[in-house]
């Protein structure tokens, strides 16, 4: 009989993937389902990027490459970090992996010893704790509050640091809350880390380009250069360039860490797809003019969703600075009964009852480590969002 390894038994499968699968199954069974659970832009990869990939195939760029990225892509990434973040990295300080997710995974595999602790503010992107567990580490959670815009408070961060702390994982703008740290907020976090030189920081900047209004994106090594030597600045082409399926993520950091990550890749995935790497070169070096209009479109959708959710009885939805998610509280409905007769004991029951009653698929907050909330991805059309939010309002109005 097959038995999972003891290490893997500590790990749970991705809750967001499970929500998407459930919604797809209901749709296949004929139900009218609106999925607000997807974590990807609803528009296509721009044509000039597709053309670069087609050219790469025609030019025979179809062989193994250097394990952690072709020189042309590393050069494009160095230029991007300089241009957009004011960070100077050399190619020896760059890692390219098959997606942003493997960048983080490789960093954890490369650095954690059994029992090493990784501080993860909640709500967190679902994969962080489980990647830490796979690598033999121990996730240590620091809860944030909606009233503080879901940002970690420096005193609480400092209280969570122990001699075993290896990393802090920061994610701004955040999946699932959309919260983004302003420069002063990053500086306050950095000041804590400066007092604890053994703690490194992995900053997940995947949603850098999706910030709204006059919010100015900053990354921690830019705000506090003294942390540069112990920061892994991670990013990727998935969200900004609508390239989730191409699987290219990257990071800049100290060369010894980058070398260790390369060693992990050399004995596991080897290089990311050569064709995707050439597409990513074009994404980073080519025209960037479509990014801002996309962000503006997401901003309009955010405003629509926040406003409609705040009109739903029992819900309360903060206005986030970025990404394409909102993280409303359903505290006002806990302990009540859904129109289907289901008891709403927690946010998982709320999401189940909403799907059952109105066919709207969201992801419950417990999956992101902070309850009672739920995550909505608004990376879908305005019409569908209006319909979904009207259904949520109807559902909440019928709960008693
Ligand atoms: C915060 C965050 N980091 C990393 C990733 C992973 O991105 P990729 O699809 O490039 O692996 C995601 C994707 O959902 C994300 O939301």
mmCIF file of C-alpha atoms and ligand atoms in Angstrom:
data_model
loop_
_atom_site.group_PDB
_atom_site.id
_atom_site.type_symbol
_atom_site.label_atom_id
_atom_site.label_comp_id
_atom_site.label_asym_id
_atom_site.label_seq_id
_atom_site.Cartn_x
_atom_site.Cartn_y
_atom_site.Cartn_z
ATOM 1 C CA UNK A 1 0.000 0.000 0.000
ATOM 2 C CA UNK A 2 1.202 3.511 -0.780
ATOM 3 C CA UNK A 3 2.121 5.636 2.216
ATOM 4 C CA UNK A 4 2.923 9.318 1.973
ATOM 5 C CA UNK A 5 6.266 10.342 3.445
ATOM 6 C CA UNK A 6 6.198 11.665 7.004
ATOM 7 C CA UNK A 7 7.435 15.020 5.703
ATOM 8 C CA UNK A 8 4.649 15.326 3.160
ATOM 9 C CA UNK A 9 2.021 14.371 5.689
ATOM 10 C CA UNK A 10 2.592 17.771 7.330
ATOM 11 C CA UNK A 11 1.572 19.464 4.070
ATOM 12 C CA UNK A 12 -1.937 20.257 2.854
ATOM 13 C CA UNK A 13 -2.936 20.617 -0.786
ATOM 14 C CA UNK A 14 -3.620 24.135 -2.068
ATOM 15 C CA UNK A 15 -7.058 25.343 -0.902
ATOM 16 C CA UNK A 16 -7.353 27.782 -3.786
ATOM 17 C CA UNK A 17 -6.816 24.975 -6.310
ATOM 18 C CA UNK A 18 -9.437 22.920 -4.415
ATOM 19 C CA UNK A 19 -11.981 25.765 -4.642
ATOM 20 C CA UNK A 20 -11.423 26.100 -8.401
ATOM 21 C CA UNK A 21 -11.809 22.338 -8.877
ATOM 22 C CA UNK A 22 -15.074 22.279 -6.910
ATOM 23 C CA UNK A 23 -16.494 25.204 -8.897
ATOM 24 C CA UNK A 24 -15.500 23.547 -12.196
ATOM 25 C CA UNK A 25 -17.187 20.291 -11.157
ATOM 26 C CA UNK A 26 -20.440 22.098 -10.299
ATOM 27 C CA UNK A 27 -20.326 23.950 -13.617
ATOM 28 C CA UNK A 28 -19.767 20.685 -15.470
ATOM 29 C CA UNK A 29 -22.840 19.335 -13.676
ATOM 30 C CA UNK A 30 -24.878 22.178 -15.193
ATOM 31 C CA UNK A 31 -24.946 24.716 -12.346
ATOM 32 C CA UNK A 32 -24.654 28.455 -13.104
ATOM 33 C CA UNK A 33 -21.403 29.205 -11.283
ATOM 34 C CA UNK A 34 -19.403 32.446 -11.057
ATOM 35 C CA UNK A 35 -15.828 31.755 -10.021
ATOM 36 C CA UNK A 36 -14.175 34.485 -7.996
ATOM 37 C CA UNK A 37 -11.419 32.148 -6.864
ATOM 38 C CA UNK A 38 -8.874 32.407 -9.690
ATOM 39 C CA UNK A 39 -5.484 33.994 -9.120
ATOM 40 C CA UNK A 40 -4.735 35.084 -12.647
ATOM 41 C CA UNK A 41 -5.458 38.054 -14.912
ATOM 42 C CA UNK A 42 -8.457 37.562 -17.214
ATOM 43 C CA UNK A 43 -6.684 38.943 -20.291
ATOM 44 C CA UNK A 44 -4.321 37.304 -22.743
ATOM 45 C CA UNK A 45 -0.525 37.496 -22.951
ATOM 46 C CA UNK A 46 0.308 40.505 -25.200
ATOM 47 C CA UNK A 47 1.028 39.649 -28.836
ATOM 48 C CA UNK A 48 4.603 40.950 -28.948
ATOM 49 C CA UNK A 49 5.499 38.500 -26.166
ATOM 50 C CA UNK A 50 3.832 35.601 -27.986
ATOM 51 C CA UNK A 51 5.720 36.558 -31.153
ATOM 52 C CA UNK A 52 9.035 36.459 -29.284
ATOM 53 C CA UNK A 53 8.248 32.904 -28.169
ATOM 54 C CA UNK A 54 7.323 31.832 -31.706
ATOM 55 C CA UNK A 55 10.553 33.338 -32.982
ATOM 56 C CA UNK A 56 12.515 31.466 -30.287
ATOM 57 C CA UNK A 57 11.014 28.188 -31.484
ATOM 58 C CA UNK A 58 11.763 29.032 -35.148
ATOM 59 C CA UNK A 59 15.329 30.023 -34.234
ATOM 60 C CA UNK A 60 15.891 26.676 -32.565
ATOM 61 C CA UNK A 61 16.086 28.048 -29.019
ATOM 62 C CA UNK A 62 14.666 24.727 -27.918
ATOM 63 C CA UNK A 63 17.520 23.115 -26.011
ATOM 64 C CA UNK A 64 18.638 22.963 -22.392
ATOM 65 C CA UNK A 65 19.784 26.324 -21.077
ATOM 66 C CA UNK A 66 21.893 27.357 -18.107
ATOM 67 C CA UNK A 67 20.103 25.897 -15.095
ATOM 68 C CA UNK A 68 18.957 29.165 -13.545
ATOM 69 C CA UNK A 69 18.366 31.258 -16.651
ATOM 70 C CA UNK A 70 19.829 32.417 -19.965
ATOM 71 C CA UNK A 71 22.245 35.382 -19.816
ATOM 72 C CA UNK A 72 19.855 37.499 -21.925
ATOM 73 C CA UNK A 73 17.047 37.062 -19.400
ATOM 74 C CA UNK A 74 19.332 37.663 -16.433
ATOM 75 C CA UNK A 75 20.479 40.886 -18.109
ATOM 76 C CA UNK A 76 16.842 41.927 -18.669
ATOM 77 C CA UNK A 77 16.067 41.206 -15.014
ATOM 78 C CA UNK A 78 19.090 43.225 -13.804
ATOM 79 C CA UNK A 79 17.898 46.117 -15.985
ATOM 80 C CA UNK A 80 14.355 45.801 -14.605
ATOM 81 C CA UNK A 81 15.549 45.855 -10.979
ATOM 82 C CA UNK A 82 17.658 48.947 -11.696
ATOM 83 C CA UNK A 83 14.989 50.769 -13.711
ATOM 84 C CA UNK A 84 11.955 50.044 -11.561
ATOM 85 C CA UNK A 85 13.351 49.412 -8.085
ATOM 86 C CA UNK A 86 16.682 51.229 -7.970
ATOM 87 C CA UNK A 87 18.378 47.922 -7.044
ATOM 88 C CA UNK A 88 21.754 46.981 -8.506
ATOM 89 C CA UNK A 89 22.153 43.250 -9.095
ATOM 90 C CA UNK A 90 24.719 41.464 -11.262
ATOM 91 C CA UNK A 91 23.755 38.352 -13.273
ATOM 92 C CA UNK A 92 25.452 36.164 -10.622
ATOM 93 C CA UNK A 93 22.835 37.471 -8.182
ATOM 94 C CA UNK A 94 19.851 36.472 -10.319
ATOM 95 C CA UNK A 95 17.784 33.283 -10.232
ATOM 96 C CA UNK A 96 15.212 32.372 -12.879
ATOM 97 C CA UNK A 97 12.877 29.505 -11.938
ATOM 98 C CA UNK A 98 9.819 27.861 -13.549
ATOM 99 C CA UNK A 99 7.430 30.363 -11.907
ATOM 100 C CA UNK A 100 7.437 32.581 -8.859
ATOM 101 C CA UNK A 101 6.350 29.664 -6.703
ATOM 102 C CA UNK A 102 9.505 27.609 -7.406
ATOM 103 C CA UNK A 103 11.676 30.651 -6.655
ATOM 104 C CA UNK A 104 10.338 30.641 -3.093
ATOM 105 C CA UNK A 105 10.475 26.860 -2.879
ATOM 106 C CA UNK A 106 14.097 26.792 -4.071
ATOM 107 C CA UNK A 107 15.043 29.489 -1.573
ATOM 108 C CA UNK A 108 13.505 27.501 1.287
ATOM 109 C CA UNK A 109 15.124 24.238 0.147
ATOM 110 C CA UNK A 110 18.451 26.010 -0.212
ATOM 111 C CA UNK A 111 18.476 27.611 3.219
ATOM 112 C CA UNK A 112 16.386 25.851 5.883
ATOM 113 C CA UNK A 113 17.678 23.377 8.440
ATOM 114 C CA UNK A 114 15.224 21.238 10.428
ATOM 115 C CA UNK A 115 13.461 23.407 12.972
ATOM 116 C CA UNK A 116 14.446 26.725 11.415
ATOM 117 C CA UNK A 117 11.629 29.223 11.739
ATOM 118 C CA UNK A 118 10.065 31.364 9.035
ATOM 119 C CA UNK A 119 7.842 34.259 10.062
ATOM 120 C CA UNK A 120 4.749 34.572 7.906
ATOM 121 C CA UNK A 121 2.217 37.344 8.559
ATOM 122 C CA UNK A 122 -1.415 36.235 8.181
ATOM 123 C CA UNK A 123 -3.384 36.305 5.948
ATOM 124 C CA UNK A 124 -0.699 34.722 3.763
ATOM 125 C CA UNK A 125 -0.482 33.353 0.254
ATOM 126 C CA UNK A 126 -1.521 29.715 0.672
ATOM 127 C CA UNK A 127 1.767 28.144 -0.396
ATOM 128 C CA UNK A 128 4.228 29.816 1.996
ATOM 129 C CA UNK A 129 3.654 27.666 5.112
ATOM 130 C CA UNK A 130 3.576 24.412 3.194
ATOM 131 C CA UNK A 131 6.738 25.204 1.248
ATOM 132 C CA UNK A 132 8.466 25.926 4.569
ATOM 133 C CA UNK A 133 7.214 22.587 5.928
ATOM 134 C CA UNK A 134 8.406 20.655 2.870
ATOM 135 C CA UNK A 135 11.840 22.199 3.341
ATOM 136 C CA UNK A 136 11.889 21.026 6.990
ATOM 137 C CA UNK A 137 11.254 24.435 8.554
ATOM 138 C CA UNK A 138 8.575 25.683 10.915
ATOM 139 C CA UNK A 139 6.190 28.457 9.876
ATOM 140 C CA UNK A 140 5.572 31.010 12.628
ATOM 141 C CA UNK A 141 2.506 33.137 12.088
ATOM 142 C CA UNK A 142 1.951 36.748 13.060
ATOM 143 C CA UNK A 143 -1.682 37.796 12.719
ATOM 144 C CA UNK A 144 -2.501 41.161 11.204
ATOM 145 C CA UNK A 145 -5.769 43.044 11.604
ATOM 146 C CA UNK A 146 -8.223 44.435 9.072
ATOM 147 C CA UNK A 147 -8.220 47.736 10.992
ATOM 148 C CA UNK A 148 -4.472 48.011 10.355
ATOM 149 C CA UNK A 149 -4.948 47.288 6.663
ATOM 150 C CA UNK A 150 -3.677 43.708 7.151
ATOM 151 C CA UNK A 151 -0.114 44.920 7.684
ATOM 152 C CA UNK A 152 2.209 43.427 10.253
ATOM 153 C CA UNK A 153 2.862 45.626 13.281
ATOM 154 C CA UNK A 154 6.551 46.090 14.021
ATOM 155 C CA UNK A 155 6.214 45.245 17.744
ATOM 156 C CA UNK A 156 4.397 41.995 16.949
ATOM 157 C CA UNK A 157 6.974 41.097 14.315
ATOM 158 C CA UNK A 158 9.769 41.692 16.799
ATOM 159 C CA UNK A 159 8.042 39.552 19.431
ATOM 160 C CA UNK A 160 7.930 36.628 16.978
ATOM 161 C CA UNK A 161 11.683 36.660 16.289
ATOM 162 C CA UNK A 162 13.715 33.943 18.062
ATOM 163 C CA UNK A 163 17.293 32.694 17.654
ATOM 164 C CA UNK A 164 15.847 30.057 15.261
ATOM 165 C CA UNK A 165 14.259 32.620 12.922
ATOM 166 C CA UNK A 166 15.773 32.353 9.464
ATOM 167 C CA UNK A 167 13.393 34.336 7.277
ATOM 168 C CA UNK A 168 10.546 36.812 7.246
ATOM 169 C CA UNK A 169 8.323 36.426 4.183
ATOM 170 C CA UNK A 170 6.767 39.718 3.129
ATOM 171 C CA UNK A 171 4.238 39.981 0.306
ATOM 172 C CA UNK A 172 3.212 43.397 -0.961
ATOM 173 C CA UNK A 173 0.730 43.875 -2.612
ATOM 174 C CA UNK A 174 -0.671 40.823 -0.871
ATOM 175 C CA UNK A 175 -2.497 37.803 -2.050
ATOM 176 C CA UNK A 176 -5.103 37.463 -0.450
ATOM 177 C CA UNK A 177 -5.695 40.891 1.135
ATOM 178 C CA UNK A 178 -4.461 43.274 -1.574
ATOM 179 C CA UNK A 179 -2.646 45.207 1.174
ATOM 180 C CA UNK A 180 0.515 46.991 0.047
ATOM 181 C CA UNK A 181 3.187 48.472 2.314
ATOM 182 C CA UNK A 182 4.049 52.131 1.749
ATOM 183 C CA UNK A 183 7.703 53.158 2.048
ATOM 184 C CA UNK A 184 7.319 54.286 5.675
ATOM 185 C CA UNK A 185 5.631 51.012 6.612
ATOM 186 C CA UNK A 186 8.448 49.029 4.998
ATOM 187 C CA UNK A 187 10.980 51.155 6.833
ATOM 188 C CA UNK A 188 9.309 50.310 10.160
ATOM 189 C CA UNK A 189 9.589 46.587 9.325
ATOM 190 C CA UNK A 190 13.184 47.081 8.204
ATOM 191 C CA UNK A 191 14.069 48.823 11.481
ATOM 192 C CA UNK A 192 13.002 45.693 13.366
ATOM 193 C CA UNK A 193 15.113 43.480 11.089
ATOM 194 C CA UNK A 194 18.137 45.739 11.498
ATOM 195 C CA UNK A 195 18.093 44.837 15.202
ATOM 196 C CA UNK A 196 18.192 41.097 14.323
ATOM 197 C CA UNK A 197 21.030 40.518 11.859
ATOM 198 C CA UNK A 198 20.401 36.756 11.634
ATOM 199 C CA UNK A 199 16.948 37.237 10.028
ATOM 200 C CA UNK A 200 16.732 37.373 6.244
ATOM 201 C CA UNK A 201 13.781 38.703 4.285
ATOM 202 C CA UNK A 202 12.122 37.221 1.252
ATOM 203 C CA UNK A 203 9.934 39.834 -0.392
ATOM 204 C CA UNK A 204 7.342 38.547 -2.841
ATOM 205 C CA UNK A 205 6.704 41.439 -5.230
ATOM 206 C CA UNK A 206 4.590 39.526 -7.759
ATOM 207 C CA UNK A 207 1.863 42.184 -7.783
ATOM 208 C CA UNK A 208 4.238 45.167 -7.989
ATOM 209 C CA UNK A 209 2.538 46.647 -11.047
ATOM 210 C CA UNK A 210 -0.986 46.301 -9.748
ATOM 211 C CA UNK A 211 -1.198 49.265 -7.365
ATOM 212 C CA UNK A 212 -3.896 51.905 -7.393
ATOM 213 C CA UNK A 213 -4.431 55.622 -7.053
ATOM 214 C CA UNK A 214 -1.252 57.444 -6.117
ATOM 215 C CA UNK A 215 0.190 54.503 -4.181
ATOM 216 C CA UNK A 216 3.920 54.230 -4.927
ATOM 217 C CA UNK A 217 5.292 50.682 -4.922
ATOM 218 C CA UNK A 218 8.545 50.190 -3.011
ATOM 219 C CA UNK A 219 10.482 47.056 -2.107
ATOM 220 C CA UNK A 220 12.294 46.589 1.194
ATOM 221 C CA UNK A 221 15.929 46.528 -0.008
ATOM 222 C CA UNK A 222 15.256 49.806 -1.808
ATOM 223 C CA UNK A 223 13.822 51.459 1.301
ATOM 224 C CA UNK A 224 16.575 50.078 3.586
ATOM 225 C CA UNK A 225 19.783 49.394 1.629
ATOM 226 C CA UNK A 226 21.386 47.956 4.785
ATOM 227 C CA UNK A 227 19.156 44.901 4.286
ATOM 228 C CA UNK A 228 20.360 44.313 0.709
ATOM 229 C CA UNK A 229 22.852 41.644 1.852
ATOM 230 C CA UNK A 230 20.101 39.521 3.391
ATOM 231 C CA UNK A 231 17.142 40.170 1.106
ATOM 232 C CA UNK A 232 15.789 37.966 -1.650
ATOM 233 C CA UNK A 233 13.733 40.225 -3.920
ATOM 234 C CA UNK A 234 11.356 37.932 -5.764
ATOM 235 C CA UNK A 235 9.134 38.766 -8.705
ATOM 236 C CA UNK A 236 7.870 37.235 -11.951
ATOM 237 C CA UNK A 237 6.065 37.777 -15.199
ATOM 238 C CA UNK A 238 2.892 35.848 -14.286
ATOM 239 C CA UNK A 239 0.649 38.666 -13.100
ATOM 240 C CA UNK A 240 1.902 41.895 -14.711
ATOM 241 C CA UNK A 241 2.259 40.361 -18.174
ATOM 242 C CA UNK A 242 -0.620 37.832 -17.958
ATOM 243 C CA UNK A 243 1.848 34.947 -18.341
ATOM 244 C CA UNK A 244 0.749 32.518 -15.622
ATOM 245 C CA UNK A 245 1.004 29.493 -17.918
ATOM 246 C CA UNK A 246 4.492 30.300 -19.190
ATOM 247 C CA UNK A 247 6.081 29.609 -15.797
ATOM 248 C CA UNK A 248 8.788 32.197 -15.307
ATOM 249 C CA UNK A 249 9.634 33.711 -11.926
ATOM 250 C CA UNK A 250 12.838 35.356 -10.818
ATOM 251 C CA UNK A 251 14.708 36.834 -7.890
ATOM 252 C CA UNK A 252 17.710 38.972 -7.048
ATOM 253 C CA UNK A 253 19.762 38.309 -3.929
ATOM 254 C CA UNK A 254 23.166 37.545 -2.445
ATOM 255 C CA UNK A 255 25.260 35.382 -4.787
ATOM 256 C CA UNK A 256 25.844 32.546 -2.261
ATOM 257 C CA UNK A 257 22.084 32.102 -1.794
ATOM 258 C CA UNK A 258 21.525 32.286 -5.564
ATOM 259 C CA UNK A 259 24.233 29.636 -6.014
ATOM 260 C CA UNK A 260 22.553 27.349 -3.485
ATOM 261 C CA UNK A 261 19.207 27.788 -5.264
ATOM 262 C CA UNK A 262 20.924 26.888 -8.535
ATOM 263 C CA UNK A 263 22.175 23.674 -6.899
ATOM 264 C CA UNK A 264 18.583 22.770 -5.899
ATOM 265 C CA UNK A 265 17.419 23.361 -9.490
ATOM 266 C CA UNK A 266 20.330 21.456 -11.001
ATOM 267 C CA UNK A 267 19.155 18.306 -9.201
ATOM 268 C CA UNK A 268 15.422 18.849 -9.641
ATOM 269 C CA UNK A 269 13.733 20.893 -12.373
ATOM 270 C CA UNK A 270 16.794 22.037 -14.371
ATOM 271 C CA UNK A 271 16.108 25.146 -16.440
ATOM 272 C CA UNK A 272 12.724 26.802 -16.980
ATOM 273 C CA UNK A 273 11.372 26.362 -20.539
ATOM 274 C CA UNK A 274 13.811 27.937 -22.999
ATOM 275 C CA UNK A 275 10.908 29.342 -25.023
ATOM 276 C CA UNK A 276 9.270 30.933 -22.000
ATOM 277 C CA UNK A 277 12.598 32.507 -21.061
ATOM 278 C CA UNK A 278 12.803 34.220 -24.459
ATOM 279 C CA UNK A 279 9.210 35.386 -24.056
ATOM 280 C CA UNK A 280 10.137 36.815 -20.644
ATOM 281 C CA UNK A 281 13.091 38.699 -22.179
ATOM 282 C CA UNK A 282 10.597 40.429 -24.470
ATOM 283 C CA UNK A 283 8.143 41.014 -21.611
ATOM 284 C CA UNK A 284 10.793 42.830 -19.552
ATOM 285 C CA UNK A 285 12.619 44.633 -22.374
ATOM 286 C CA UNK A 286 9.640 45.335 -24.656
ATOM 287 C CA UNK A 287 6.840 47.918 -24.423
ATOM 288 C CA UNK A 288 5.407 48.368 -20.938
ATOM 289 C CA UNK A 289 2.563 50.684 -21.945
ATOM 290 C CA UNK A 290 -0.266 48.163 -21.464
ATOM 291 C CA UNK A 291 0.534 47.668 -17.768
ATOM 292 C CA UNK A 292 -0.882 50.966 -16.497
ATOM 293 C CA UNK A 293 -4.245 50.687 -18.339
ATOM 294 C CA UNK A 294 -4.610 47.169 -16.956
ATOM 295 C CA UNK A 295 -3.976 48.434 -13.437
ATOM 296 C CA UNK A 296 -6.586 51.175 -13.960
ATOM 297 C CA UNK A 297 -9.099 48.575 -15.094
ATOM 298 C CA UNK A 298 -8.417 46.540 -11.953
ATOM 299 C CA UNK A 299 -8.791 49.668 -9.847
ATOM 300 C CA UNK A 300 -12.280 50.288 -11.256
ATOM 301 C CA UNK A 301 -13.223 46.714 -10.492
ATOM 302 C CA UNK A 302 -11.838 46.992 -6.969
ATOM 303 C CA UNK A 303 -13.978 50.061 -6.357
ATOM 304 C CA UNK A 304 -17.082 48.306 -7.685
ATOM 305 C CA UNK A 305 -16.538 45.183 -5.596
ATOM 306 C CA UNK A 306 -15.649 47.018 -2.373
ATOM 307 C CA UNK A 307 -18.708 49.233 -2.701
ATOM 308 C CA UNK A 308 -21.127 46.381 -3.464
ATOM 309 C CA UNK A 309 -19.740 44.131 -0.709
ATOM 310 C CA UNK A 310 -20.031 46.891 1.865
ATOM 311 C CA UNK A 311 -23.736 47.089 0.975
ATOM 312 C CA UNK A 312 -24.166 43.394 1.821
ATOM 313 C CA UNK A 313 -25.635 42.746 5.273
ATOM 314 C CA UNK A 314 -23.045 41.357 7.707
ATOM 315 C CA UNK A 315 -20.015 41.943 5.467
ATOM 316 C CA UNK A 316 -17.307 44.529 5.839
ATOM 317 C CA UNK A 317 -14.732 45.044 3.118
ATOM 318 C CA UNK A 318 -11.573 47.158 3.489
ATOM 319 C CA UNK A 319 -10.238 48.969 0.407
ATOM 320 C CA UNK A 320 -6.864 47.462 -0.519
ATOM 321 C CA UNK A 321 -4.028 49.277 -2.285
ATOM 322 C CA UNK A 322 -3.251 46.657 -4.917
ATOM 323 C CA UNK A 323 -3.291 43.156 -6.487
ATOM 324 C CA UNK A 324 -6.688 41.887 -7.684
ATOM 325 C CA UNK A 325 -8.137 40.585 -4.447
ATOM 326 C CA UNK A 326 -10.313 41.835 -1.623
ATOM 327 C CA UNK A 327 -10.526 40.176 1.776
ATOM 328 C CA UNK A 328 -13.878 41.016 3.373
ATOM 329 C CA UNK A 329 -14.896 39.996 6.877
ATOM 330 C CA UNK A 330 -17.977 37.813 7.270
ATOM 331 C CA UNK A 331 -17.931 38.129 11.086
ATOM 332 C CA UNK A 332 -21.472 39.576 10.992
ATOM 333 C CA UNK A 333 -22.857 36.301 9.618
ATOM 334 C CA UNK A 334 -21.053 33.766 11.809
ATOM 335 C CA UNK A 335 -23.464 31.788 14.001
ATOM 336 C CA UNK A 336 -26.397 32.416 11.662
ATOM 337 C CA UNK A 337 -28.305 30.127 9.282
ATOM 338 C CA UNK A 338 -27.991 30.252 5.474
ATOM 339 C CA UNK A 339 -31.063 30.116 3.194
ATOM 340 C CA UNK A 340 -30.122 26.493 2.446
ATOM 341 C CA UNK A 341 -30.491 25.677 6.151
ATOM 342 C CA UNK A 342 -26.712 25.301 6.570
ATOM 343 C CA UNK A 343 -25.263 26.689 9.813
ATOM 344 C CA UNK A 344 -22.601 29.331 9.178
ATOM 345 C CA UNK A 345 -20.193 28.237 11.889
ATOM 346 C CA UNK A 346 -17.078 29.674 10.264
ATOM 347 C CA UNK A 347 -15.770 31.178 7.018
ATOM 348 C CA UNK A 348 -15.466 27.748 5.412
ATOM 349 C CA UNK A 349 -19.197 27.145 6.038
ATOM 350 C CA UNK A 350 -19.924 30.653 4.716
ATOM 351 C CA UNK A 351 -18.102 29.901 1.430
ATOM 352 C CA UNK A 352 -19.812 26.498 1.116
ATOM 353 C CA UNK A 353 -23.278 27.955 1.709
ATOM 354 C CA UNK A 354 -22.652 30.826 -0.719
ATOM 355 C CA UNK A 355 -21.605 28.375 -3.425
ATOM 356 C CA UNK A 356 -24.566 26.128 -2.691
ATOM 357 C CA UNK A 357 -27.187 28.935 -2.565
ATOM 358 C CA UNK A 358 -26.001 31.378 -5.206
ATOM 359 C CA UNK A 359 -23.320 29.597 -7.212
ATOM 360 C CA UNK A 360 -20.583 32.096 -6.294
ATOM 361 C CA UNK A 361 -17.200 30.510 -5.636
ATOM 362 C CA UNK A 362 -14.885 32.315 -3.196
ATOM 363 C CA UNK A 363 -12.041 31.017 -1.011
ATOM 364 C CA UNK A 364 -12.571 30.867 2.772
ATOM 365 C CA UNK A 365 -10.174 32.823 4.979
ATOM 366 C CA UNK A 366 -8.993 29.853 7.043
ATOM 367 C CA UNK A 367 -7.009 28.780 3.969
ATOM 368 C CA UNK A 368 -4.985 32.009 4.305
ATOM 369 C CA UNK A 369 -4.581 31.712 8.064
ATOM 370 C CA UNK A 370 -6.945 34.518 9.139
ATOM 371 C CA UNK A 371 -10.655 34.092 9.925
ATOM 372 C CA UNK A 372 -13.494 34.970 9.638
ATOM 373 C CA UNK A 373 -12.829 36.377 6.177
ATOM 374 C CA UNK A 374 -12.984 35.243 2.573
ATOM 375 C CA UNK A 375 -11.047 36.115 -0.558
ATOM 376 C CA UNK A 376 -12.553 37.381 -3.762
ATOM 377 C CA UNK A 377 -10.468 37.641 -6.906
ATOM 378 C CA UNK A 378 -11.872 40.401 -9.101
ATOM 379 C CA UNK A 379 -9.840 39.359 -12.141
ATOM 380 C CA UNK A 380 -13.007 38.841 -14.153
ATOM 381 C CA UNK A 381 -15.385 40.986 -16.206
ATOM 382 C CA UNK A 382 -17.367 43.879 -14.696
ATOM 383 C CA UNK A 383 -20.639 42.213 -15.731
ATOM 384 C CA UNK A 384 -19.775 39.008 -13.901
ATOM 385 C CA UNK A 385 -18.562 40.954 -10.872
ATOM 386 C CA UNK A 386 -21.824 42.926 -10.702
ATOM 387 C CA UNK A 387 -23.816 39.713 -11.003
ATOM 388 C CA UNK A 388 -21.687 37.933 -8.376
ATOM 389 C CA UNK A 389 -21.838 40.813 -5.887
ATOM 390 C CA UNK A 390 -25.617 41.092 -6.355
ATOM 391 C CA UNK A 391 -25.868 37.374 -5.590
ATOM 392 C CA UNK A 392 -23.682 37.827 -2.488
ATOM 393 C CA UNK A 393 -25.919 40.689 -1.341
ATOM 394 C CA UNK A 394 -28.994 38.500 -1.865
ATOM 395 C CA UNK A 395 -27.382 35.625 0.036
ATOM 396 C CA UNK A 396 -26.343 37.805 2.966
ATOM 397 C CA UNK A 397 -29.791 39.440 3.062
ATOM 398 C CA UNK A 398 -31.421 35.999 3.335
ATOM 399 C CA UNK A 399 -29.189 34.732 6.143
ATOM 400 C CA UNK A 400 -30.791 34.854 9.565
HETATM 401 C C1 LIG B 1 1.714 36.219 -3.846
HETATM 402 C C2 LIG B 1 2.061 35.253 -4.900
HETATM 403 N N1 LIG B 1 3.318 34.844 -5.007
HETATM 404 C C3 LIG B 1 3.706 33.965 -5.940
HETATM 405 C C4 LIG B 1 2.797 33.442 -6.829
HETATM 406 C C5 LIG B 1 3.285 32.423 -7.815
HETATM 407 O O1 LIG B 1 3.364 32.861 -9.081
HETATM 408 P P1 LIG B 1 3.717 31.873 -10.280
HETATM 409 O O2 LIG B 1 2.422 31.535 -10.930
HETATM 410 O O3 LIG B 1 4.639 32.651 -11.143
HETATM 411 O O4 LIG B 1 4.376 30.658 -9.711
HETATM 412 C C6 LIG B 1 1.461 33.830 -6.756
HETATM 413 C C7 LIG B 1 0.466 33.241 -7.660
HETATM 414 O O5 LIG B 1 -0.703 33.186 -7.407
HETATM 415 C C8 LIG B 1 1.085 34.761 -5.774
HETATM 416 O O6 LIG B 1 -0.182 35.165 -5.652
#
